[in-house]
């Protein structure tokens, strides 16, 4: 087990992120090293609302939702690195570069998100992110998140 192993459950995740069903896409955090990296999970089930239309006969998780889940994991890393999220503060997904999709994600898969902080300047963080299934890269991208008062 990693020296940075943690167990952050969905209730704690919901204290960090404002997202709720059906848009909360991170189920658990298993590793966290503040200002460095996070490892988190999403269990993909046939009950996900997007599978009804994407696609009925061949259910595939939309790539944009995998990217969103990576951004949520990056947001958790940013929030946990800075303490706690203030009541009037949100972290917005503001940029993506070099996104690539390597394999389909289907019901029954477990997505493992690995996000590493690259830089943080003036409240904007840049992260190297990848989503894996069974050790195979499903998606990788560079993601930017910005902390803003609302």
mmCIF file with all atom_site columns, N, CA and C in Angstrom, residues 31-58:
data_model
loop_
_atom_site.group_PDB
_atom_site.id
_atom_site.type_symbol
_atom_site.label_atom_id
_atom_site.label_alt_id
_atom_site.label_comp_id
_atom_site.label_asym_id
_atom_site.label_entity_id
_atom_site.label_seq_id
_atom_site.pdbx_PDB_ins_code
_atom_site.Cartn_x
_atom_site.Cartn_y
_atom_site.Cartn_z
_atom_site.occupancy
_atom_site.B_iso_or_equiv
_atom_site.pdbx_formal_charge
_atom_site.auth_seq_id
_atom_site.auth_comp_id
_atom_site.auth_asym_id
_atom_site.auth_atom_id
_atom_site.pdbx_PDB_model_num
ATOM 1  N N  . UNK A 1 31 ? -5.757  7.460  -3.093  1.00 0.00 ? 31 UNK A N  1
ATOM 2  C CA . UNK A 1 31 ? -4.434  8.004  -2.792  1.00 0.00 ? 31 UNK A CA 1
ATOM 3  C C  . UNK A 1 31 ? -4.478  9.509  -2.995  1.00 0.00 ? 31 UNK A C  1
ATOM 4  N N  . UNK A 1 32 ? -3.775  10.210 -2.134  1.00 0.00 ? 32 UNK A N  1
ATOM 5  C CA . UNK A 1 32 ? -3.716  11.664 -2.231  1.00 0.00 ? 32 UNK A CA 1
ATOM 6  C C  . UNK A 1 32 ? -2.410  12.142 -1.635  1.00 0.00 ? 32 UNK A C  1
ATOM 7  N N  . UNK A 1 33 ? -1.681  12.904 -2.416  1.00 0.00 ? 33 UNK A N  1
ATOM 8  C CA . UNK A 1 33 ? -0.469  13.568 -1.963  1.00 0.00 ? 33 UNK A CA 1
ATOM 9  C C  . UNK A 1 33 ? -0.664  15.042 -2.311  1.00 0.00 ? 33 UNK A C  1
ATOM 10 N N  . UNK A 1 34 ? -0.944  15.862 -1.300  1.00 0.00 ? 34 UNK A N  1
ATOM 11 C CA . UNK A 1 34 ? -1.275  17.269 -1.509  1.00 0.00 ? 34 UNK A CA 1
ATOM 12 C C  . UNK A 1 34 ? -0.250  17.953 -2.408  1.00 0.00 ? 34 UNK A C  1
ATOM 13 N N  . UNK A 1 35 ? -0.769  18.750 -3.344  1.00 0.00 ? 35 UNK A N  1
ATOM 14 C CA . UNK A 1 35 ? 0.051   19.509 -4.297  1.00 0.00 ? 35 UNK A CA 1
ATOM 15 C C  . UNK A 1 35 ? 0.873   18.630 -5.234  1.00 0.00 ? 35 UNK A C  1
ATOM 16 N N  . UNK A 1 36 ? 0.597   17.318 -5.268  1.00 0.00 ? 36 UNK A N  1
ATOM 17 C CA . UNK A 1 36 ? 1.367   16.423 -6.130  1.00 0.00 ? 36 UNK A CA 1
ATOM 18 C C  . UNK A 1 36 ? 0.453   15.561 -6.997  1.00 0.00 ? 36 UNK A C  1
ATOM 19 N N  . UNK A 1 37 ? -0.381  14.700 -6.362  1.00 0.00 ? 37 UNK A N  1
ATOM 20 C CA . UNK A 1 37 ? -1.153  13.751 -7.173  1.00 0.00 ? 37 UNK A CA 1
ATOM 21 C C  . UNK A 1 37 ? -2.360  13.210 -6.407  1.00 0.00 ? 37 UNK A C  1
ATOM 22 N N  . UNK A 1 38 ? -3.266  12.611 -7.175  1.00 0.00 ? 38 UNK A N  1
ATOM 23 C CA . UNK A 1 38 ? -4.439  11.951 -6.619  1.00 0.00 ? 38 UNK A CA 1
ATOM 24 C C  . UNK A 1 38 ? -4.729  10.703 -7.454  1.00 0.00 ? 38 UNK A C  1
ATOM 25 N N  . UNK A 1 39 ? -5.276  9.698  -6.800  1.00 0.00 ? 39 UNK A N  1
ATOM 26 C CA . UNK A 1 39 ? -5.761  8.500  -7.482  1.00 0.00 ? 39 UNK A CA 1
ATOM 27 C C  . UNK A 1 39 ? -7.187  8.290  -6.984  1.00 0.00 ? 39 UNK A C  1
ATOM 28 N N  . UNK A 1 40 ? -8.126  8.154  -7.930  1.00 0.00 ? 40 UNK A N  1
ATOM 29 C CA . UNK A 1 40 ? -9.536  8.048  -7.573  1.00 0.00 ? 40 UNK A CA 1
ATOM 30 C C  . UNK A 1 40 ? -10.220 7.022  -8.471  1.00 0.00 ? 40 UNK A C  1
ATOM 31 N N  . UNK A 1 41 ? -11.440 6.635  -8.083  1.00 0.00 ? 41 UNK A N  1
ATOM 32 C CA . UNK A 1 41 ? -12.176 5.572  -8.781  1.00 0.00 ? 41 UNK A CA 1
ATOM 33 C C  . UNK A 1 41 ? -13.567 6.010  -9.197  1.00 0.00 ? 41 UNK A C  1
ATOM 34 N N  . UNK A 1 42 ? -14.030 5.412  -10.285 1.00 0.00 ? 42 UNK A N  1
ATOM 35 C CA . UNK A 1 42 ? -15.419 5.510  -10.730 1.00 0.00 ? 42 UNK A CA 1
ATOM 36 C C  . UNK A 1 42 ? -15.843 4.123  -11.178 1.00 0.00 ? 42 UNK A C  1
ATOM 37 N N  . UNK A 1 43 ? -16.850 3.575  -10.528 1.00 0.00 ? 43 UNK A N  1
ATOM 38 C CA . UNK A 1 43 ? -17.419 2.297  -10.950 1.00 0.00 ? 43 UNK A CA 1
ATOM 39 C C  . UNK A 1 43 ? -18.495 2.575  -11.981 1.00 0.00 ? 43 UNK A C  1
ATOM 40 N N  . UNK A 1 44 ? -18.313 2.045  -13.166 1.00 0.00 ? 44 UNK A N  1
ATOM 41 C CA . UNK A 1 44 ? -19.230 2.302  -14.274 1.00 0.00 ? 44 UNK A CA 1
ATOM 42 C C  . UNK A 1 44 ? -20.273 1.183  -14.310 1.00 0.00 ? 44 UNK A C  1
ATOM 43 N N  . UNK A 1 45 ? -21.547 1.559  -14.172 1.00 0.00 ? 45 UNK A N  1
ATOM 44 C CA . UNK A 1 45 ? -22.618 0.559  -14.170 1.00 0.00 ? 45 UNK A CA 1
ATOM 45 C C  . UNK A 1 45 ? -23.607 0.835  -15.290 1.00 0.00 ? 45 UNK A C  1
ATOM 46 N N  . UNK A 1 46 ? -24.370 -0.175 -15.659 1.00 0.00 ? 46 UNK A N  1
ATOM 47 C CA . UNK A 1 46 ? -25.384 -0.030 -16.706 1.00 0.00 ? 46 UNK A CA 1
ATOM 48 C C  . UNK A 1 46 ? -26.472 0.949  -16.280 1.00 0.00 ? 46 UNK A C  1
ATOM 49 N N  . UNK A 1 47 ? -26.578 1.239  -14.986 1.00 0.00 ? 47 UNK A N  1
ATOM 50 C CA . UNK A 1 47 ? -27.586 2.169  -14.477 1.00 0.00 ? 47 UNK A CA 1
ATOM 51 C C  . UNK A 1 47 ? -27.266 3.632  -14.741 1.00 0.00 ? 47 UNK A C  1
ATOM 52 N N  . UNK A 1 48 ? -26.097 3.933  -15.286 1.00 0.00 ? 48 UNK A N  1
ATOM 53 C CA . UNK A 1 48 ? -25.742 5.325  -15.586 1.00 0.00 ? 48 UNK A CA 1
ATOM 54 C C  . UNK A 1 48 ? -26.762 5.883  -16.581 1.00 0.00 ? 48 UNK A C  1
ATOM 55 N N  . UNK A 1 49 ? -27.278 7.084  -16.344 1.00 0.00 ? 49 UNK A N  1
ATOM 56 C CA . UNK A 1 49 ? -28.342 7.627  -17.202 1.00 0.00 ? 49 UNK A CA 1
ATOM 57 C C  . UNK A 1 49 ? -27.932 7.824  -18.663 1.00 0.00 ? 49 UNK A C  1
ATOM 58 N N  . UNK A 1 50 ? -26.649 8.061  -18.935 1.00 0.00 ? 50 UNK A N  1
ATOM 59 C CA . UNK A 1 50 ? -26.219 8.306  -20.313 1.00 0.00 ? 50 UNK A CA 1
ATOM 60 C C  . UNK A 1 50 ? -26.246 7.057  -21.177 1.00 0.00 ? 50 UNK A C  1
ATOM 61 N N  . UNK A 1 51 ? -26.227 5.863  -20.566 1.00 0.00 ? 51 UNK A N  1
ATOM 62 C CA . UNK A 1 51 ? -26.217 4.644  -21.378 1.00 0.00 ? 51 UNK A CA 1
ATOM 63 C C  . UNK A 1 51 ? -27.522 4.425  -22.134 1.00 0.00 ? 51 UNK A C  1
ATOM 64 N N  . UNK A 1 52 ? -28.613 5.020  -21.688 1.00 0.00 ? 52 UNK A N  1
ATOM 65 C CA . UNK A 1 52 ? -29.891 4.866  -22.392 1.00 0.00 ? 52 UNK A CA 1
ATOM 66 C C  . UNK A 1 52 ? -29.805 5.399  -23.827 1.00 0.00 ? 52 UNK A C  1
ATOM 67 N N  . UNK A 1 53 ? -28.982 6.408  -24.044 1.00 0.00 ? 53 UNK A N  1
ATOM 68 C CA . UNK A 1 53 ? -28.884 6.982  -25.383 1.00 0.00 ? 53 UNK A CA 1
ATOM 69 C C  . UNK A 1 53 ? -27.498 6.909  -25.994 1.00 0.00 ? 53 UNK A C  1
ATOM 70 N N  . UNK A 1 54 ? -26.541 6.287  -25.321 1.00 0.00 ? 54 UNK A N  1
ATOM 71 C CA . UNK A 1 54 ? -25.154 6.260  -25.828 1.00 0.00 ? 54 UNK A CA 1
ATOM 72 C C  . UNK A 1 54 ? -24.512 4.908  -25.562 1.00 0.00 ? 54 UNK A C  1
ATOM 73 N N  . UNK A 1 55 ? -24.722 3.910  -26.195 1.00 0.00 ? 55 UNK A N  1
ATOM 74 C CA . UNK A 1 55 ? -25.742 3.688  -27.218 1.00 0.00 ? 55 UNK A CA 1
ATOM 75 C C  . UNK A 1 55 ? -26.600 2.535  -26.733 1.00 0.00 ? 55 UNK A C  1
ATOM 76 N N  . UNK A 1 56 ? -27.876 2.553  -27.030 1.00 0.00 ? 56 UNK A N  1
ATOM 77 C CA . UNK A 1 56 ? -28.789 1.555  -26.480 1.00 0.00 ? 56 UNK A CA 1
ATOM 78 C C  . UNK A 1 56 ? -28.326 0.126  -26.742 1.00 0.00 ? 56 UNK A C  1
ATOM 79 N N  . UNK A 1 57 ? -27.895 -0.181 -27.942 1.00 0.00 ? 57 UNK A N  1
ATOM 80 C CA . UNK A 1 57 ? -27.488 -1.543 -28.289 1.00 0.00 ? 57 UNK A CA 1
ATOM 81 C C  . UNK A 1 57 ? -26.015 -1.843 -27.984 1.00 0.00 ? 57 UNK A C  1
ATOM 82 N N  . UNK A 1 58 ? -25.217 -0.799 -27.783 1.00 0.00 ? 58 UNK A N  1
ATOM 83 C CA . UNK A 1 58 ? -23.801 -0.976 -27.461 1.00 0.00 ? 58 UNK A CA 1
ATOM 84 C C  . UNK A 1 58 ? -23.384 0.145  -26.514 1.00 0.00 ? 58 UNK A C  1
#
